[in-house]
Each structure stands twice: as C-alpha cells, then as structure tokens.
PDB file of C-alpha atoms in Angstrom:
ATOM      1  CA  MET A 956     -12.111 -28.801  24.237  1.00  0.00           C
ATOM      2  CA  SER A 957     -12.520 -30.237  20.757  1.00  0.00           C
ATOM      3  CA  LEU A 958     -15.499 -30.109  17.953  1.00  0.00           C
ATOM      4  CA  THR A 959     -16.309 -33.625  17.349  1.00  0.00           C
ATOM      5  CA  ILE A 960     -17.020 -34.304  13.583  1.00  0.00           C
ATOM      6  CA  ARG A 961     -19.672 -36.664  12.968  1.00  0.00           C
ATOM      7  CA  PRO A 962     -20.046 -39.420  10.389  1.00  0.00           C
ATOM      8  CA  TRP A 963     -21.447 -37.470   7.054  1.00  0.00           C
ATOM      9  CA  SER A 964     -22.738 -38.239   3.449  1.00  0.00           C
ATOM     10  CA  LYS A 965     -20.324 -39.351   0.784  1.00  0.00           C
ATOM     11  CA  GLY A 966     -19.092 -37.069  -1.316  1.00  0.00           C
ATOM     12  CA  ALA A 967     -19.051 -34.400   1.803  1.00  0.00           C
ATOM     13  CA  LYS A 968     -16.146 -32.204   2.073  1.00  0.00           C
ATOM     14  CA  VAL A 969     -15.659 -30.743   5.953  1.00  0.00           C
ATOM     15  CA  PHE A 970     -13.190 -27.725   6.664  1.00  0.00           C
ATOM     16  CA  PHE A 971     -12.573 -26.628   9.795  1.00  0.00           C
ATOM     17  CA  ASN A 972     -10.504 -23.660   9.893  1.00  0.00           C
ATOM     18  CA  GLY A 973      -9.415 -23.657   6.483  1.00  0.00           C
ATOM     19  CA  LYS A 974      -8.385 -27.384   7.126  1.00  0.00           C
ATOM     20  CA  LEU A 975      -9.985 -30.371   5.282  1.00  0.00           C
ATOM     21  CA  VAL A 976     -11.359 -32.829   7.749  1.00  0.00           C
ATOM     22  CA  ASP A 977     -11.853 -36.770   7.127  1.00  0.00           C
ATOM     23  CA  PRO A 978     -15.997 -36.224   7.072  1.00  0.00           C
ATOM     24  CA  HIS A 979     -15.965 -40.381   6.985  1.00  0.00           C
ATOM     25  CA  GLN A 980     -15.558 -40.908  11.005  1.00  0.00           C
ATOM     26  CA  TYR A 981     -15.802 -39.462  14.114  1.00  0.00           C
ATOM     27  CA  GLN A 982     -13.082 -37.411  15.181  1.00  0.00           C
ATOM     28  CA  SER A 983     -12.454 -34.353  17.325  1.00  0.00           C
ATOM     29  CA  VAL A 984     -10.502 -31.838  16.221  1.00  0.00           C
ATOM     30  CA  PRO A 985      -9.445 -29.354  18.566  1.00  0.00           C
ATOM     31  CA  LEU A 986     -11.335 -26.446  19.460  1.00  0.00           C
ATOM     32  CA  PRO A 987      -9.413 -23.059  21.190  1.00  0.00           C
ATOM     33  CA  LEU A 988     -11.406 -21.708  23.169  1.00  0.00           C
ATOM     34  CA  ASN A 989     -12.575 -17.436  22.962  1.00  0.00           C
ATOM     35  CA  ALA A 990     -11.161 -17.844  19.311  1.00  0.00           C
ATOM     36  CA  PRO A 991     -12.644 -17.065  16.384  1.00  0.00           C
ATOM     37  CA  HIS A 992     -13.799 -20.486  14.108  1.00  0.00           C
ATOM     38  CA  GLU A 993     -14.948 -21.396  10.850  1.00  0.00           C
ATOM     39  CA  LEU A 994     -16.822 -24.398   9.479  1.00  0.00           C
ATOM     40  CA  ILE A 995     -17.560 -25.862   5.605  1.00  0.00           C
ATOM     41  CA  VAL A 996     -19.251 -28.589   4.441  1.00  0.00           C
ATOM     42  CA  GLU A 997     -19.801 -28.807   0.785  1.00  0.00           C
ATOM     43  CA  LEU A 998     -21.715 -31.765  -0.478  1.00  0.00           C
ATOM     44  CA  PRO A 999     -23.256 -32.247  -3.984  1.00  0.00           C
ATOM     45  CA  GLY A1000     -26.283 -31.018  -5.023  1.00  0.00           C
ATOM     46  CA  PHE A1001     -27.102 -29.139  -1.456  1.00  0.00           C
ATOM     47  CA  LYS A1002     -26.154 -25.185  -0.883  1.00  0.00           C
ATOM     48  CA  LYS A1003     -22.558 -24.739   0.577  1.00  0.00           C
ATOM     49  CA  TYR A1004     -22.840 -24.562   4.428  1.00  0.00           C
ATOM     50  CA  VAL A1005     -20.309 -22.067   6.261  1.00  0.00           C
ATOM     51  CA  LYS A1006     -20.677 -21.144  10.063  1.00  0.00           C
ATOM     52  CA  GLU A1007     -18.283 -18.675  11.655  1.00  0.00           C
ATOM     53  CA  PHE A1008     -18.519 -19.293  15.580  1.00  0.00           C
ATOM     54  CA  THR A1009     -16.251 -18.134  18.620  1.00  0.00           C
ATOM     55  CA  VAL A1010     -17.193 -20.579  21.786  1.00  0.00           C
ATOM     56  CA  THR A1011     -16.570 -19.437  24.804  1.00  0.00           C
ATOM     57  CA  SER A1012     -15.511 -21.321  28.228  1.00  0.00           C
ATOM     58  CA  ALA A1013     -19.026 -19.829  29.997  1.00  0.00           C
ATOM     59  CA  GLU A1014     -20.859 -21.977  26.549  1.00  0.00           C
ATOM     60  CA  VAL A1015     -19.501 -25.048  27.238  1.00  0.00           C
ATOM     61  CA  ALA A1016     -19.052 -25.279  30.982  1.00  0.00           C
ATOM     62  CA  SER A1017     -17.744 -28.514  32.319  1.00  0.00           C
ATOM     63  CA  LYS A1018     -18.411 -30.249  28.880  1.00  0.00           C
ATOM     64  CA  LYS A1019     -15.118 -32.107  26.668  1.00  0.00           C
ATOM     65  CA  ALA A1020     -16.731 -31.798  23.387  1.00  0.00           C
ATOM     66  CA  TYR A1021     -19.016 -29.077  21.398  1.00  0.00           C
ATOM     67  CA  SER A1022     -21.542 -29.824  18.942  1.00  0.00           C
ATOM     68  CA  ILE A1023     -22.899 -28.084  16.302  1.00  0.00           C
ATOM     69  CA  GLU A1024     -26.193 -29.138  14.190  1.00  0.00           C
ATOM     70  CA  ILE A1025     -25.961 -29.096  10.536  1.00  0.00           C
ATOM     71  CA  GLN A1026     -28.486 -29.583   7.953  1.00  0.00           C
ATOM     72  CA  ALA A1027     -28.191 -29.546   4.282  1.00  0.00           C
ATOM     73  CA  GLU A1028     -29.948 -27.268   1.991  1.00  0.00           C
ATOM     74  CA  PRO A1029     -30.813 -28.740  -1.190  1.00  0.00           C
ATOM     75  CA  GLU A1030     -29.479 -26.383  -4.251  1.00  0.00           C
ATOM     76  CA  ILE A1031     -32.448 -27.906  -6.134  1.00  0.00           C
ATOM     77  CA  TYR A1032     -35.137 -29.654  -4.106  1.00  0.00           C
ATOM     78  CA  GLY A1033     -38.516 -31.557  -4.007  1.00  0.00           C
ATOM     79  CA  ARG A1034     -40.219 -31.950  -0.799  1.00  0.00           C
ATOM     80  CA  LEU A1035     -41.405 -35.607   0.882  1.00  0.00           C
ATOM     81  CA  THR A1036     -44.066 -36.425   3.349  1.00  0.00           C
ATOM     82  CA  LEU A1037     -43.773 -39.585   4.898  1.00  0.00           C
ATOM     83  CA  LYS A1038     -46.070 -41.703   7.443  1.00  0.00           C
ATOM     84  CA  THR A1039     -46.271 -44.794   8.934  1.00  0.00           C
ATOM     85  CA  THR A1040     -48.252 -47.565  10.640  1.00  0.00           C
ATOM     86  CA  PRO A1041     -46.989 -48.362  13.038  1.00  0.00           C
ATOM     87  CA  THR A1042     -44.496 -44.911  13.126  1.00  0.00           C
ATOM     88  CA  SER A1043     -40.649 -46.244  12.391  1.00  0.00           C
ATOM     89  CA  ASP A1044     -37.794 -44.832  14.711  1.00  0.00           C
ATOM     90  CA  VAL A1045     -34.904 -45.449  12.405  1.00  0.00           C
ATOM     91  CA  ILE A1046     -35.153 -44.589   8.382  1.00  0.00           C
ATOM     92  CA  TYR A1047     -32.737 -45.053   5.488  1.00  0.00           C
ATOM     93  CA  ILE A1048     -32.109 -43.525   2.498  1.00  0.00           C
ATOM     94  CA  ASN A1049     -30.112 -45.460   0.014  1.00  0.00           C
ATOM     95  CA  GLY A1050     -29.060 -47.127   3.034  1.00  0.00           C
ATOM     96  CA  GLU A1051     -27.904 -44.612   4.968  1.00  0.00           C
ATOM     97  CA  GLU A1052     -29.218 -43.509   8.361  1.00  0.00           C
ATOM     98  CA  TRP A1053     -31.270 -40.774   8.035  1.00  0.00           C
ATOM     99  CA  GLY A1054     -31.185 -39.263  11.297  1.00  0.00           C
ATOM    100  CA  LYS A1055     -35.284 -38.871  11.156  1.00  0.00           C
ATOM    101  CA  ARG A1056     -38.232 -41.087  12.310  1.00  0.00           C
ATOM    102  CA  THR A1057     -41.912 -40.785  10.865  1.00  0.00           C
ATOM    103  CA  PRO A1058     -44.080 -38.844  10.628  1.00  0.00           C
ATOM    104  CA  VAL A1059     -41.661 -36.425   7.912  1.00  0.00           C
ATOM    105  CA  GLN A1060     -43.236 -33.053   6.999  1.00  0.00           C
ATOM    106  CA  GLU A1061     -42.446 -31.296   4.709  1.00  0.00           C
ATOM    107  CA  GLU A1062     -38.290 -32.318   4.001  1.00  0.00           C
ATOM    108  CA  LYS A1063     -36.476 -30.842   1.325  1.00  0.00           C
ATOM    109  CA  LEU A1064     -34.677 -33.206  -0.587  1.00  0.00           C
ATOM    110  CA  PRO A1065     -32.610 -32.968  -3.630  1.00  0.00           C
ATOM    111  CA  LEU A1066     -34.022 -34.031  -7.245  1.00  0.00           C
ATOM    112  CA  GLY A1067     -34.047 -38.073  -7.858  1.00  0.00           C
ATOM    113  CA  THR A1068     -35.301 -41.267  -6.751  1.00  0.00           C
ATOM    114  CA  TYR A1069     -34.410 -43.048  -3.428  1.00  0.00           C
ATOM    115  CA  MET A1070     -34.773 -46.503  -1.691  1.00  0.00           C
ATOM    116  CA  ILE A1071     -36.134 -46.039   1.518  1.00  0.00           C
ATOM    117  CA  ARG A1072     -36.154 -48.025   4.488  1.00  0.00           C
ATOM    118  CA  ALA A1073     -38.455 -47.242   7.163  1.00  0.00           C
ATOM    119  CA  VAL A1074     -37.772 -49.553  10.841  1.00  0.00           C
ATOM    120  CA  ASN A1075     -39.757 -49.810  13.916  1.00  0.00           C
ATOM    121  CA  GLU A1076     -36.980 -51.606  15.934  1.00  0.00           C
ATOM    122  CA  ILE A1077     -38.717 -52.321  18.965  1.00  0.00           C
ATOM    123  CA  LEU A1078     -41.894 -53.678  17.123  1.00  0.00           C
ATOM    124  CA  GLN A1079     -39.264 -55.691  14.730  1.00  0.00           C
ATOM    125  CA  MET A1080     -41.272 -53.934  11.669  1.00  0.00           C
ATOM    126  CA  GLU A1081     -40.265 -52.484   8.276  1.00  0.00           C
ATOM    127  CA  LYS A1082     -41.086 -51.466   4.921  1.00  0.00           C
ATOM    128  CA  THR A1083     -38.556 -50.811   1.883  1.00  0.00           C
ATOM    129  CA  PHE A1084     -39.835 -48.907  -0.907  1.00  0.00           C
ATOM    130  CA  SER A1085     -39.034 -46.274  -3.563  1.00  0.00           C
ATOM    131  CA  VAL A1086     -39.808 -42.697  -3.574  1.00  0.00           C
ATOM    132  CA  THR A1087     -38.999 -39.946  -6.659  1.00  0.00           C
ATOM    133  CA  ILE A1088     -38.661 -36.572  -5.895  1.00  0.00           C
ATOM    134  CA  LEU A1089     -39.401 -33.891  -8.558  1.00  0.00           C
ATOM    135  CA  GLU A1090     -38.306 -30.359  -8.893  1.00  0.00           C
ATOM    136  CA  ASN A1091     -41.103 -28.506  -6.973  1.00  0.00           C
ATOM    137  CA  LYS A1092     -42.831 -30.780  -6.185  1.00  0.00           C
ATOM    138  CA  SER A1093     -43.979 -32.416  -2.941  1.00  0.00           C
ATOM    139  CA  VAL A1094     -44.764 -36.177  -2.452  1.00  0.00           C
ATOM    140  CA  THR A1095     -47.029 -37.863   0.028  1.00  0.00           C
ATOM    141  CA  ILE A1096     -45.917 -41.329   1.116  1.00  0.00           C
ATOM    142  CA  ASP A1097     -48.342 -43.382   3.791  1.00  0.00           C
ATOM    143  CA  GLU A1098     -46.909 -46.958   4.494  1.00  0.00           C
ATOM    144  CA  ARG A1099     -47.803 -49.774   6.674  1.00  0.00           C
ATOM    145  CA  LEU A1100     -44.852 -51.521   8.279  1.00  0.00           C
ATOM    146  CA  GLU A1101     -44.455 -55.307   8.391  1.00  0.00           C
ATOM    147  CA  ILE A1102     -43.061 -57.781  10.117  1.00  0.00           C
ATOM    148  CA  LYS A1103     -39.234 -58.761   9.567  1.00  0.00           C
ATOM    149  CA  LYS A1104     -39.085 -61.767   7.967  1.00  0.00           C
TER     150      LYS A1104
END
C-alpha cells in the first residue's frame, strides 16, 4: 500500500512520518497498514495541517493507493465568491490550477492580489481578471467568459 502525494503549491513543505517529501511532483510513499501515521503540511500564509491516522486493510480492500484530501486553511483571510457565465470547469490562480470550478461560494483565501483565469474547455471560452482579497472582507465577482482568441 502507498500514499500518493500530489503536486502542492510552491513553498509547501510536506512531512510524512517525520520525513520531508518533495511536494512538487507526484510521488508514492510506503504506507504500512494497521500502523499509526502522521502527515504534516506547512505552507506560508496557511495554518499548519496535521493529520494522524491509521489505515486498516478493511478500509483499502483492493486499492493500491490511499488518498487524503487536504484543505489548506489561511491564517488571515478574506473570502471570494466567483460566478461565471457560462460556468468554468477550470480555474487558475496566479497560473496554478486551483482545483475548483464555478460557482465558488465564500472560499477563504489569504490576503493579496490574485490573477484569476476562468476557463470553459468545452466551449473554448475564458476570462482573465484580477481580484484583491482583504482581511475579513468578502469579494463577489461575476464575469462573462469570452471566446478564446
């Protein structure tokens, strides 16, 4: 059994059972069953993520890899609500795929200015725009996607 580590944001540090793992490439690390494990993710501007867990053989049955979904919690944040017409199936923030699609409701983001690109691959439409997230403020963006040039 293995734990798959997927690419993480730049500046992240990922530790599995006390050992630093390269978070910038797909990687599988051995995951012994029925034993305690610890996963730690440190990312500047976000709260430290710590998960202690044990994976049993009954949980994984015939699976070859085990997944854990991590939601990074900003230390200081604002909120973003994002809607597009038509809906976007891919959103990029500062050039990195965000893993979300529109509509997005009250998503916590660290403070700062972001370049957002919302894309609808099927219709070949997109829109790029800037948004500034301020402490304890909510920002609502409603954009119309345009045909790719």
